[in-house]
Short mmCIF file of C-alpha atoms and ligand atoms in Angstrom, two decimals:
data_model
loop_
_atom_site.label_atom_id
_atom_site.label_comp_id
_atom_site.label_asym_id
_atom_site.label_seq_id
_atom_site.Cartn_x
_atom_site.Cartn_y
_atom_site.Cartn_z
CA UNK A 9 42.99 93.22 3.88
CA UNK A 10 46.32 94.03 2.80
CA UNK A 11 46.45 96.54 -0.45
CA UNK A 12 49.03 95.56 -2.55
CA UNK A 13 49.99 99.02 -3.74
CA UNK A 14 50.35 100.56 -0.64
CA UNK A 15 54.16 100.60 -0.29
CA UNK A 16 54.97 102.80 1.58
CA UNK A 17 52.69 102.81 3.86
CA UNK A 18 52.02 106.94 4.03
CA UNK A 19 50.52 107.26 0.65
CA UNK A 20 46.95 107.30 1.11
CA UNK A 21 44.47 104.96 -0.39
CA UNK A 22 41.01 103.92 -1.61
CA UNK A 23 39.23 101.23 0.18
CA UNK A 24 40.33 98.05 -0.83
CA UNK A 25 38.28 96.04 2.04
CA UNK A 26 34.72 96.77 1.85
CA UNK A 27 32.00 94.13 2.14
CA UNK A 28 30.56 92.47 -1.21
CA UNK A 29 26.62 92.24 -1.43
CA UNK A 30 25.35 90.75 -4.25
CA UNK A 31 23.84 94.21 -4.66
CA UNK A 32 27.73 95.79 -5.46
CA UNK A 33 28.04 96.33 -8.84
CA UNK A 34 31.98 96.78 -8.76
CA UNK A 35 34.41 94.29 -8.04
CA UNK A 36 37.40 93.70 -5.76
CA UNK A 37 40.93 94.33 -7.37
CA UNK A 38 43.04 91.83 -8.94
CA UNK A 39 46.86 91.34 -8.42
CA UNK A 40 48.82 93.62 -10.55
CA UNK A 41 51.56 92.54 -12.61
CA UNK A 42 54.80 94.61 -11.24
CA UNK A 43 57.69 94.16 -13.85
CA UNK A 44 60.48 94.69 -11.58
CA UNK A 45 63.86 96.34 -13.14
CA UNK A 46 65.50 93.02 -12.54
CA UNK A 47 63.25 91.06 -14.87
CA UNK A 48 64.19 92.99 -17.71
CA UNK A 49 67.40 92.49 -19.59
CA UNK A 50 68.21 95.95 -20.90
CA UNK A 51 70.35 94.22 -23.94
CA UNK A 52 67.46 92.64 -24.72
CA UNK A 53 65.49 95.43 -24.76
CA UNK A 54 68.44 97.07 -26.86
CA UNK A 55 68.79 94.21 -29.53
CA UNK A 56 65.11 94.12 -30.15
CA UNK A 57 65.61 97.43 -32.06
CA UNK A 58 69.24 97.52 -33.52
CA UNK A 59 67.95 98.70 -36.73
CA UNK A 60 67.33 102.64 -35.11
CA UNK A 61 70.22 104.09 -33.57
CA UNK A 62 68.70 107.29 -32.72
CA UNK A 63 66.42 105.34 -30.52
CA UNK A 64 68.82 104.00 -28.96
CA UNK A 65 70.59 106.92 -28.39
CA UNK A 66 67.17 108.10 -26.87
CA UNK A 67 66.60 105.54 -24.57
CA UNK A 68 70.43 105.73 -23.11
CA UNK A 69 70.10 109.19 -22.48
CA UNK A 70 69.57 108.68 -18.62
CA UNK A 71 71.47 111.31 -17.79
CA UNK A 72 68.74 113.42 -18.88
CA UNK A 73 66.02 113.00 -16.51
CA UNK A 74 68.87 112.81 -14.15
CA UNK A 75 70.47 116.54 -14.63
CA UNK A 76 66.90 117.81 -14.63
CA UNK A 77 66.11 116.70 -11.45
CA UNK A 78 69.29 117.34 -9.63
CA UNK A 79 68.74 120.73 -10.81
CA UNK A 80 65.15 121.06 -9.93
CA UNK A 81 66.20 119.97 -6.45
CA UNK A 82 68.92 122.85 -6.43
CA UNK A 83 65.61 124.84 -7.37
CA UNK A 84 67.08 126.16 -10.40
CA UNK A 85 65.34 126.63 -13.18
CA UNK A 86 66.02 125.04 -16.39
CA UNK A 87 63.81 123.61 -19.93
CA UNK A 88 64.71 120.19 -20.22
CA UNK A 89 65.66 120.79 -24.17
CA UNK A 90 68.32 123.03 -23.12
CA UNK A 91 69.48 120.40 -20.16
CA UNK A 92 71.80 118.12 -22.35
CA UNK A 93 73.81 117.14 -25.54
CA UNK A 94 73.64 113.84 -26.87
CA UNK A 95 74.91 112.40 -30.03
CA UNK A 96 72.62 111.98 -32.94
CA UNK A 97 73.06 109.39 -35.63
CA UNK A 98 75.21 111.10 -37.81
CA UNK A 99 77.58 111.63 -34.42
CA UNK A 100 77.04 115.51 -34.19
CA UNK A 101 76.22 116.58 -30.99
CA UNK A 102 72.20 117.93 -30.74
CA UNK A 103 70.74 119.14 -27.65
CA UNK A 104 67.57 116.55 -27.03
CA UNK A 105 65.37 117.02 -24.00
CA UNK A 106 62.69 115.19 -22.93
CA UNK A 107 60.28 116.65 -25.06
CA UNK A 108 62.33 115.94 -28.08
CA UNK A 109 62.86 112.65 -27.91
CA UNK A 110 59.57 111.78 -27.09
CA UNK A 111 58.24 113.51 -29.78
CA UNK A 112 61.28 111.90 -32.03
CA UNK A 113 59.88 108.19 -30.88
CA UNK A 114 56.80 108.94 -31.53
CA UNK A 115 57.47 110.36 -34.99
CA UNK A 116 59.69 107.41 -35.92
CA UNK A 117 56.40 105.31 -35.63
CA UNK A 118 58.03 103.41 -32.53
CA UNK A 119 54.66 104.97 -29.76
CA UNK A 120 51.32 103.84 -31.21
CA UNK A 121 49.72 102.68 -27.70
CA UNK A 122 49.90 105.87 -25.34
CA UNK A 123 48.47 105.53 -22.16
CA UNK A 124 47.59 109.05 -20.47
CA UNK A 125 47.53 109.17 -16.66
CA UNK A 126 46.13 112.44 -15.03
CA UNK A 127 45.32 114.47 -12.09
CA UNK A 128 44.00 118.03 -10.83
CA UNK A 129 47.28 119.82 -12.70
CA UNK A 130 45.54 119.46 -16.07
CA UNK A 131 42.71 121.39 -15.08
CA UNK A 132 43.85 124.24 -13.10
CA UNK A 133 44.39 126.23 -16.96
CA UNK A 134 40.87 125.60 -16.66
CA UNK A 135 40.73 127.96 -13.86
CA UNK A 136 39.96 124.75 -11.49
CA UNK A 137 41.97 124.60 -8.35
CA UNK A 138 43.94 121.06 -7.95
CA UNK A 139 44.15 119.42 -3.92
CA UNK A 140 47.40 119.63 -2.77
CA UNK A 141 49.50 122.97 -4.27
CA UNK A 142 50.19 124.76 -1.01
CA UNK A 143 48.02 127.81 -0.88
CA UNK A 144 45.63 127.68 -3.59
CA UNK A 145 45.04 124.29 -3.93
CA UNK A 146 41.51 122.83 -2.60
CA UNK A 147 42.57 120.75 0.54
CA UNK A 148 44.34 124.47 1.64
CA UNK A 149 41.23 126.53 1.24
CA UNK A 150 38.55 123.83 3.47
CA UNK A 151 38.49 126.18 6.80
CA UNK A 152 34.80 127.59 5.97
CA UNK A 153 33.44 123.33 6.27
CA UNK A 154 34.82 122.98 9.80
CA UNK A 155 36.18 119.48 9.17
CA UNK A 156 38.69 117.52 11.30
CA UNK A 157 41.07 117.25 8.38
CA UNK A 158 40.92 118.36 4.48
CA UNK A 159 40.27 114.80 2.94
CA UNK A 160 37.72 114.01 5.36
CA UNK A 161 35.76 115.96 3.13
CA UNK A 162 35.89 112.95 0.51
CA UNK A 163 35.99 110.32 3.28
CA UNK A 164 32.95 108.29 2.85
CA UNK A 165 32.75 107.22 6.72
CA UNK A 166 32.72 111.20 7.54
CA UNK A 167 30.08 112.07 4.93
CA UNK A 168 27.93 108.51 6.24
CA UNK A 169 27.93 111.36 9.72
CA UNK A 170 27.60 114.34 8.24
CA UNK A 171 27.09 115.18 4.44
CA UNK A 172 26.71 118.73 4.64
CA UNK A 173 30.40 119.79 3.92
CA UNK A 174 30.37 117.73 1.01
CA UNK A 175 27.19 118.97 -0.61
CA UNK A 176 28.65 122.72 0.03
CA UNK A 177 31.66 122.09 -1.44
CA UNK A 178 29.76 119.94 -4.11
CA UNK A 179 27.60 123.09 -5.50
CA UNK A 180 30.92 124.58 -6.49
CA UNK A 181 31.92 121.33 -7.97
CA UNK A 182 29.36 120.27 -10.22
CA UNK A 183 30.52 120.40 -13.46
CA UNK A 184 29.33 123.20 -15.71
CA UNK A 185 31.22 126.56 -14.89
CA UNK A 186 34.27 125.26 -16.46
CA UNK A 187 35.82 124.47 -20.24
CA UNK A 188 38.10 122.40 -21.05
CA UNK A 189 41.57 123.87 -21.93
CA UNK A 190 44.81 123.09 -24.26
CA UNK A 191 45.92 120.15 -22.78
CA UNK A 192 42.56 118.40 -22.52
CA UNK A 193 42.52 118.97 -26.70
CA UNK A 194 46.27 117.78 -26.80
CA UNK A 195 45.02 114.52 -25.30
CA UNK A 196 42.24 114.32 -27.90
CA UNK A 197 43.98 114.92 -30.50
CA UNK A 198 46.31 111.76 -29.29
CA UNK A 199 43.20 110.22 -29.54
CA UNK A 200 42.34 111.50 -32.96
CA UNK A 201 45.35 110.53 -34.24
CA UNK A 202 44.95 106.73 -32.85
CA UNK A 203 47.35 107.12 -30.82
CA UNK A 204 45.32 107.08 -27.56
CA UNK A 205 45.47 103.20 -26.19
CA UNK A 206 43.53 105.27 -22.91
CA UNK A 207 42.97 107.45 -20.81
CA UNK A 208 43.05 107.04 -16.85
CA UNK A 209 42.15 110.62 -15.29
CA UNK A 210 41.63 110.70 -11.38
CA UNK A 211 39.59 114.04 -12.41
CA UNK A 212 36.04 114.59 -11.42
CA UNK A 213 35.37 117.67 -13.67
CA UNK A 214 34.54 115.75 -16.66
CA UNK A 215 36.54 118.25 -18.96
CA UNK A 216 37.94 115.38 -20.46
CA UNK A 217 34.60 114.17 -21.86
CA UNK A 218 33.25 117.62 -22.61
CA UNK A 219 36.70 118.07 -24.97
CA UNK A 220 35.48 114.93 -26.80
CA UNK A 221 37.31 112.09 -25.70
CA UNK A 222 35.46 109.21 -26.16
CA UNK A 223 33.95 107.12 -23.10
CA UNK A 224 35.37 103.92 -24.16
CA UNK A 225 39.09 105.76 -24.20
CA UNK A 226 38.20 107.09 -21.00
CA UNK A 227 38.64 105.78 -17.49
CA UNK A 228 37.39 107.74 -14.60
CA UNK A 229 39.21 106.11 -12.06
CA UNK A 230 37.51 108.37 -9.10
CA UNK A 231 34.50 108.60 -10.11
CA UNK A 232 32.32 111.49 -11.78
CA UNK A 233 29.16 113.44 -10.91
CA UNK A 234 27.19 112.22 -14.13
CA UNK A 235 25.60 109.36 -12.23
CA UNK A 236 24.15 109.41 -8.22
CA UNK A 237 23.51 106.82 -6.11
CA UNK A 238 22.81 105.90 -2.39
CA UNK A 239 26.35 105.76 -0.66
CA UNK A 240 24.94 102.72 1.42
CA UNK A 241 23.25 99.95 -0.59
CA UNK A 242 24.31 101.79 -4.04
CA UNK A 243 20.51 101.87 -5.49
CA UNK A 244 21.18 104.46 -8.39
CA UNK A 245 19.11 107.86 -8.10
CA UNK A 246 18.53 109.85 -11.01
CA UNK A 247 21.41 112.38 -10.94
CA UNK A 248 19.74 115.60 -12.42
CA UNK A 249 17.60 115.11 -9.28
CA UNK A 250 20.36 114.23 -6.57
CA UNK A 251 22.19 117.56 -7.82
CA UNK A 252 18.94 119.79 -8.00
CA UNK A 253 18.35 118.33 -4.03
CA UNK A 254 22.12 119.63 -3.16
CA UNK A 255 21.82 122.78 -5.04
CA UNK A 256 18.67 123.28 -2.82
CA UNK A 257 20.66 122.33 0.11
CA UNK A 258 18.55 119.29 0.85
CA UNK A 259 20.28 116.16 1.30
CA UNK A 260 19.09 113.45 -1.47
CA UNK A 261 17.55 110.35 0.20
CA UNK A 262 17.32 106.57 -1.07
CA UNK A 263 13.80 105.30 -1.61
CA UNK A 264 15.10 101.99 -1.08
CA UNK A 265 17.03 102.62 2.31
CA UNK A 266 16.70 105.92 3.03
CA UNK A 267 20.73 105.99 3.00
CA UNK A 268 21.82 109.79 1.81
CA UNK A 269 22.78 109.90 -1.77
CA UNK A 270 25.69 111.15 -3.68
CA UNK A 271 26.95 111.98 -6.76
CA UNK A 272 29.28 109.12 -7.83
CA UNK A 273 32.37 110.11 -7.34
CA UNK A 274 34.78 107.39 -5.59
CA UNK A 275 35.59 108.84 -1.76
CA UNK A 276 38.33 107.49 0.40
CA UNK A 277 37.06 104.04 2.01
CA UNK A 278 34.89 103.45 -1.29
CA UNK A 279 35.66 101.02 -4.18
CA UNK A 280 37.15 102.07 -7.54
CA UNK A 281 35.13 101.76 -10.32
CA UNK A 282 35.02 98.37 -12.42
CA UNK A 283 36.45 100.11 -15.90
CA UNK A 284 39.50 101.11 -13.87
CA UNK A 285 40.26 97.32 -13.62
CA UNK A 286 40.68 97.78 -17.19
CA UNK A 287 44.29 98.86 -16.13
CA UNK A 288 45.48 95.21 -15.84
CA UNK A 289 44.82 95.09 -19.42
CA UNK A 290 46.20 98.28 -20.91
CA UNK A 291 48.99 99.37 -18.62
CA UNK A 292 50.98 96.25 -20.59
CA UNK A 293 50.45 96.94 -23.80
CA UNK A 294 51.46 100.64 -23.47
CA UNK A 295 54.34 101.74 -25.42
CA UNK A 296 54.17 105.12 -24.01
CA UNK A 297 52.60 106.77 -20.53
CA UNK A 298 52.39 109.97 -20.32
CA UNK A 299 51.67 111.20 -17.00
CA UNK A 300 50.61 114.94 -16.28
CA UNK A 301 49.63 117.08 -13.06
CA UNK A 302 49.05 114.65 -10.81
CA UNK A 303 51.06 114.18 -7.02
CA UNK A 304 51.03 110.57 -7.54
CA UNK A 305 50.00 110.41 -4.18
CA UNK A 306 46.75 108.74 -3.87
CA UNK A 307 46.16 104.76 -3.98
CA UNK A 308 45.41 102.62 -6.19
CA UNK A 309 46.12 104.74 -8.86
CA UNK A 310 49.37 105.86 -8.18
CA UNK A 311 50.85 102.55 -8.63
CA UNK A 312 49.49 102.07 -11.66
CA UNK A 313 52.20 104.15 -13.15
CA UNK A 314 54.41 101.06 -12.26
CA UNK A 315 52.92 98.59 -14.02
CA UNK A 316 54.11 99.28 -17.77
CA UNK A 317 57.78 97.84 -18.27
CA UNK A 318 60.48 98.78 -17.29
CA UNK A 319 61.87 99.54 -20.86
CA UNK A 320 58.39 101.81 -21.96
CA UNK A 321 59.20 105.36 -21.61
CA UNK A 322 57.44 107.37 -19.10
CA UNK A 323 57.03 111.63 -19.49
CA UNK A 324 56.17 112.74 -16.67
CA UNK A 325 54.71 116.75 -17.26
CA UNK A 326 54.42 118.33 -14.12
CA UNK A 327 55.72 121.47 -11.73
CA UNK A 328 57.43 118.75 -9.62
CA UNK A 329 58.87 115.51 -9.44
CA UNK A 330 56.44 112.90 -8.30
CA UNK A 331 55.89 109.30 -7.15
CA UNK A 332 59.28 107.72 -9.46
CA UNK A 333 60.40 110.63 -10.10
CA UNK A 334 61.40 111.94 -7.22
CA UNK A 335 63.82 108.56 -7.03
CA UNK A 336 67.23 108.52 -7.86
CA UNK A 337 68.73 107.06 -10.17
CA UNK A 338 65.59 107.37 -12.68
CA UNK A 339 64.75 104.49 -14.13
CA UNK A 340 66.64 104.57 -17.85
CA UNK A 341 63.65 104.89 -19.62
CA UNK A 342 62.01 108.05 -17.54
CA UNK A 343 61.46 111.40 -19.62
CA UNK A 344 60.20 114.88 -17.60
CA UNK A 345 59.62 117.60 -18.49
CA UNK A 346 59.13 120.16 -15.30
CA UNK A 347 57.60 123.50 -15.17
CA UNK A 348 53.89 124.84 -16.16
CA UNK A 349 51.65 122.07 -17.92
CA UNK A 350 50.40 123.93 -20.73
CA UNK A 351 53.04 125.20 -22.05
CA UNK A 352 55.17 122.04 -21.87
CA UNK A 353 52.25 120.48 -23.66
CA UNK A 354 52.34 123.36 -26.15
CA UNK A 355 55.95 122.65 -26.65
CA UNK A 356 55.52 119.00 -27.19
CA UNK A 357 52.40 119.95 -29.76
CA UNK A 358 54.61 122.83 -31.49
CA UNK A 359 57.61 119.86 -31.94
CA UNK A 360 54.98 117.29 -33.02
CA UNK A 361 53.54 120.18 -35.69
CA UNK A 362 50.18 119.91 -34.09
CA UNK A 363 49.98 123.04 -32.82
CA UNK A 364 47.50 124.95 -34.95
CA UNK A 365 45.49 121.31 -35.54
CA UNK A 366 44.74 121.58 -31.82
CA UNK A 367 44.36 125.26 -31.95
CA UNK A 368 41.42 124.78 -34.67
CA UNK A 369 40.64 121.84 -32.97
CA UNK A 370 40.00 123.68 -29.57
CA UNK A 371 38.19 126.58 -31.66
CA UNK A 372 35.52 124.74 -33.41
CA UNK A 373 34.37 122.43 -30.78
CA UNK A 374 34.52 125.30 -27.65
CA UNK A 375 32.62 127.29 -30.30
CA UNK A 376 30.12 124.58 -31.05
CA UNK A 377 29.97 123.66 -27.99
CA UNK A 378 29.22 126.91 -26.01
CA UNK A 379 25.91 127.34 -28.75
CA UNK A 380 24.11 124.11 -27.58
CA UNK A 381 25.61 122.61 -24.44
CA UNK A 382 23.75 122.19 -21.15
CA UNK A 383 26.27 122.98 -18.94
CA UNK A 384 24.65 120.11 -16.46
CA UNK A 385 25.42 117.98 -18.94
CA UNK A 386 29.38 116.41 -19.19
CA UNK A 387 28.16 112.98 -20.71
CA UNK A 388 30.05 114.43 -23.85
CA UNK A 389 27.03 113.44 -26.09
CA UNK A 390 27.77 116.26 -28.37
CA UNK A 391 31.33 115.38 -29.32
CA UNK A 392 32.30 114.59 -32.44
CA UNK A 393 35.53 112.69 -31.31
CA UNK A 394 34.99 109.44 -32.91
CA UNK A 395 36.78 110.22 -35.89
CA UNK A 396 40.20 109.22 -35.88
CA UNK A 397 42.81 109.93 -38.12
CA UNK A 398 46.34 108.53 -38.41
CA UNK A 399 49.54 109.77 -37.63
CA UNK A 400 51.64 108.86 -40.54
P1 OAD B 1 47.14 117.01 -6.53
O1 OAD B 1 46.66 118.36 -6.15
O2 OAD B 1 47.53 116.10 -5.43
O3 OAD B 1 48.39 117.13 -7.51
C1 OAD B 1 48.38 117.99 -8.61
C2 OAD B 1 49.79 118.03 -9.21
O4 OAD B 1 49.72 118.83 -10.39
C3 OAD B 1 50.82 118.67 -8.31
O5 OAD B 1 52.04 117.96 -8.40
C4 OAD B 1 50.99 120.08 -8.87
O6 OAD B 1 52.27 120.62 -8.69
C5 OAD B 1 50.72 119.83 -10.33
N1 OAD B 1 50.18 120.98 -11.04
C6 OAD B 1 49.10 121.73 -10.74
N2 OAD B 1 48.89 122.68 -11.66
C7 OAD B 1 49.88 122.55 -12.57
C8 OAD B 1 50.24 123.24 -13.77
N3 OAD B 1 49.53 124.27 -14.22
N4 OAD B 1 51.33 122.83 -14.43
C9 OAD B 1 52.06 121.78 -13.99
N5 OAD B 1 51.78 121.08 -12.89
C10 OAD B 1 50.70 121.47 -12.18
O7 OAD B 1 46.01 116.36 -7.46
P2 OAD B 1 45.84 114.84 -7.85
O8 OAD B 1 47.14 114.15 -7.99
O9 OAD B 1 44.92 114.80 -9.01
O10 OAD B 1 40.63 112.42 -4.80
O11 OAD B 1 45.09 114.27 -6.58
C11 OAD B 1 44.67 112.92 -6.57
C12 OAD B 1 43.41 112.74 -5.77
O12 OAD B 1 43.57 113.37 -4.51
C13 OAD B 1 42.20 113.42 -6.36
O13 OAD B 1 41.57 112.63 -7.34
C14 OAD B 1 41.32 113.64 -5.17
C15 OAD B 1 42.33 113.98 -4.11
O14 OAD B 1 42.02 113.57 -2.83
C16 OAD B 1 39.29 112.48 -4.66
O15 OAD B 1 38.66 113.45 -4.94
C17 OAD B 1 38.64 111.26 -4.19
#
């Protein structure tokens, strides 16, 4: 079947073809609404807020993005803040980086939907490699599984031949040896102050849930280890037991089929999960995506990135350009802010004034939770995150 979001064709991408038994609990994927630049009007977009010239100050700066990335691609180094001038309201020229005006539109009251969108690069302050960084990252470091290429390791055709290089590498994946870090609490407190439309991780650590972000804010788009089942007729198996078999080294087996079982997470060839279809309805309504240490290189969720309009602004927090990013021109409306995640979220927190919030935020819960947590457990059960306050 032809997959709608794979353009180009060299991205890679989840399985968009498989079968339907009645016995499939997810479901195939619906178009997605693409608003192209060219149905837009960008003085529409401009009228609809004459009242704050700042903002539109912000939202002409396209230079910004532009300078950063010209100069990233030089490979000099540079903190987006310190990139550009542009006029402020009273017509004295401010320098304003990404970062800034971000955190200016969301303190004018004009970003109350925020949709997060995140990969391996929030985790590695976690201590936590991510896939693709050359050298350290986990697709770099397979050699020990003897497999014919690093992401056969999550390709659910190789493990239907041979699961043992996924159950190795699974032992060391299980959740529990890691805590969440800064920029997992930065995204909770978004959420905190109800700010956090949701959040669409591609993560299989579950940090995000252990920092307290609440399962309906949450999407795991690939998957977790919290739940097992059989990878051929999907009969669920109880998951403390499917991880106690491949901590033994035994391969869990279906009672039903006798299919091996696994943790799961979403392999390539396998079907997303249904909640990620929740995209179709939260991507529009987003009046802000943030989008942080991810490659933007694996399908479906890659695209989704594409799917807000054109006139939403997009920070991207990463060491590199990715996915739109890397384009030039940048779309108008594209913020980034490049170097190491944490302290670019830091930034952002210390210009929002969260700072020590999250700081005490981080403290209390990592403190609570480290005195009564099962570290086999990331269902999040002990978080306290469904109080919300308000930003203003
Ligand atoms: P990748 O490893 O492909 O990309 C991580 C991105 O984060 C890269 O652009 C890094 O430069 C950046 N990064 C890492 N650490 C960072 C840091 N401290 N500060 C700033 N940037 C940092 O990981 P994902 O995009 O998440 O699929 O990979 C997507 C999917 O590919 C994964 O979900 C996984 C894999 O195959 C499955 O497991 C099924």
């Amino acid at each position: 079947m032809f997959c709608p979001f794979c353009a180009p064709i060299t991205f890679e991408c989840m399985n968009m073809s498989k079968a339907k038994s009645t016995r499939d609990r997810r479901i195939a994927l619906p178009g997605v609404t693409r608003v192209t630049r060219s149905s837009i009007n960008p003085q529409d977009s401009r009228r609809s807020k004459p009242t704050d010239s700042g903002l539109v100050d912000d939202l002409s700066l396209m230079s910004v993005s532009e300078q950063q990335a010209s100069l990233a691609r030089k490979g000099k180094s540079y903190q987006s803040s310190k990139a550009v001038l542009s006029s402020s309201p009273s017509g004295s020229s401010v320098p304003r980086g990404a970062l800034e005006t971000i955190s200016r539109l969301m303190k004018l009251g004009r970003v109350r939907n925020i949709v997060v969108v995140a990969g391996a690069g929030i985790s590695t302050g976690s201590g936590i490699p991510d896939f693709r960084t050359p050298g350290t990252g986990l697709y770099a470091n397979l050699a020990k599984y003897d497999i014919p290429y690093p992401e056969a390791i999550f390709n659910i055709d190789y493990f239907s031949d041979n699961p043992h290089p996924f159950f190795s590498l699974a032992k060391e994946l299980y959740p529990g040896h890691h805590r969440p870090n800064y920029v997992h609490y930065f995204i909770r407190m978004l959420h905190q102050k109800g700010l956090l439309l949701r959040m669409y991780t591609q993560n299989i650590d579950g940090l995000e849930k252990l920092c307290g972000i609440p399962d309906d804010k949450l999407v795991e788009a690939h998957g977790s280890f919290a739940t097992a089942a059989c990878h051929l007729c999907y009969t669920p198996y109880p998951a403390e037991e499917a991880k106690q078999a491949i901590m033994n080294g035994n391969v869990p087996i279906c009672t039903f089929c006798a299919g091996a079982v696994k943790p799961n997470v979403v392999f390539f060839g396998e079907d997303l999960p249904e909640k990620y279809f929740q995209h179709a309805q939260d991507f529009p309504k987003a009046d802000l995506l943030m989008i942080m240490g991810t490659s933007l290189k694996i399908e479906p969720f890659a695209s989704l990135v594409n799917t807000v309009k054109s006139t939403v602004p997009r920070l991207l927090l990463n060491r590199d350009p990715v996915g739109p990013f890397e384009r030039r021109p940048l779309r108008r409306a594209d913020y980034m802010e490049l170097g190491d995640l944490s302290d670019s979220v830091q930034k952002l927190a210390e210009i929002l004034g969260w700072h020590s919030e999250i700081q005490d935020l981080m403290n209390s819960h990592e403190t609570g939770l480290c005195s009564y947590t099962d570290p086999s457990n990331s269902s999040g059960e002990n978080s306290d995150s469904s109080e919300t306050d308000s930003m203003h």
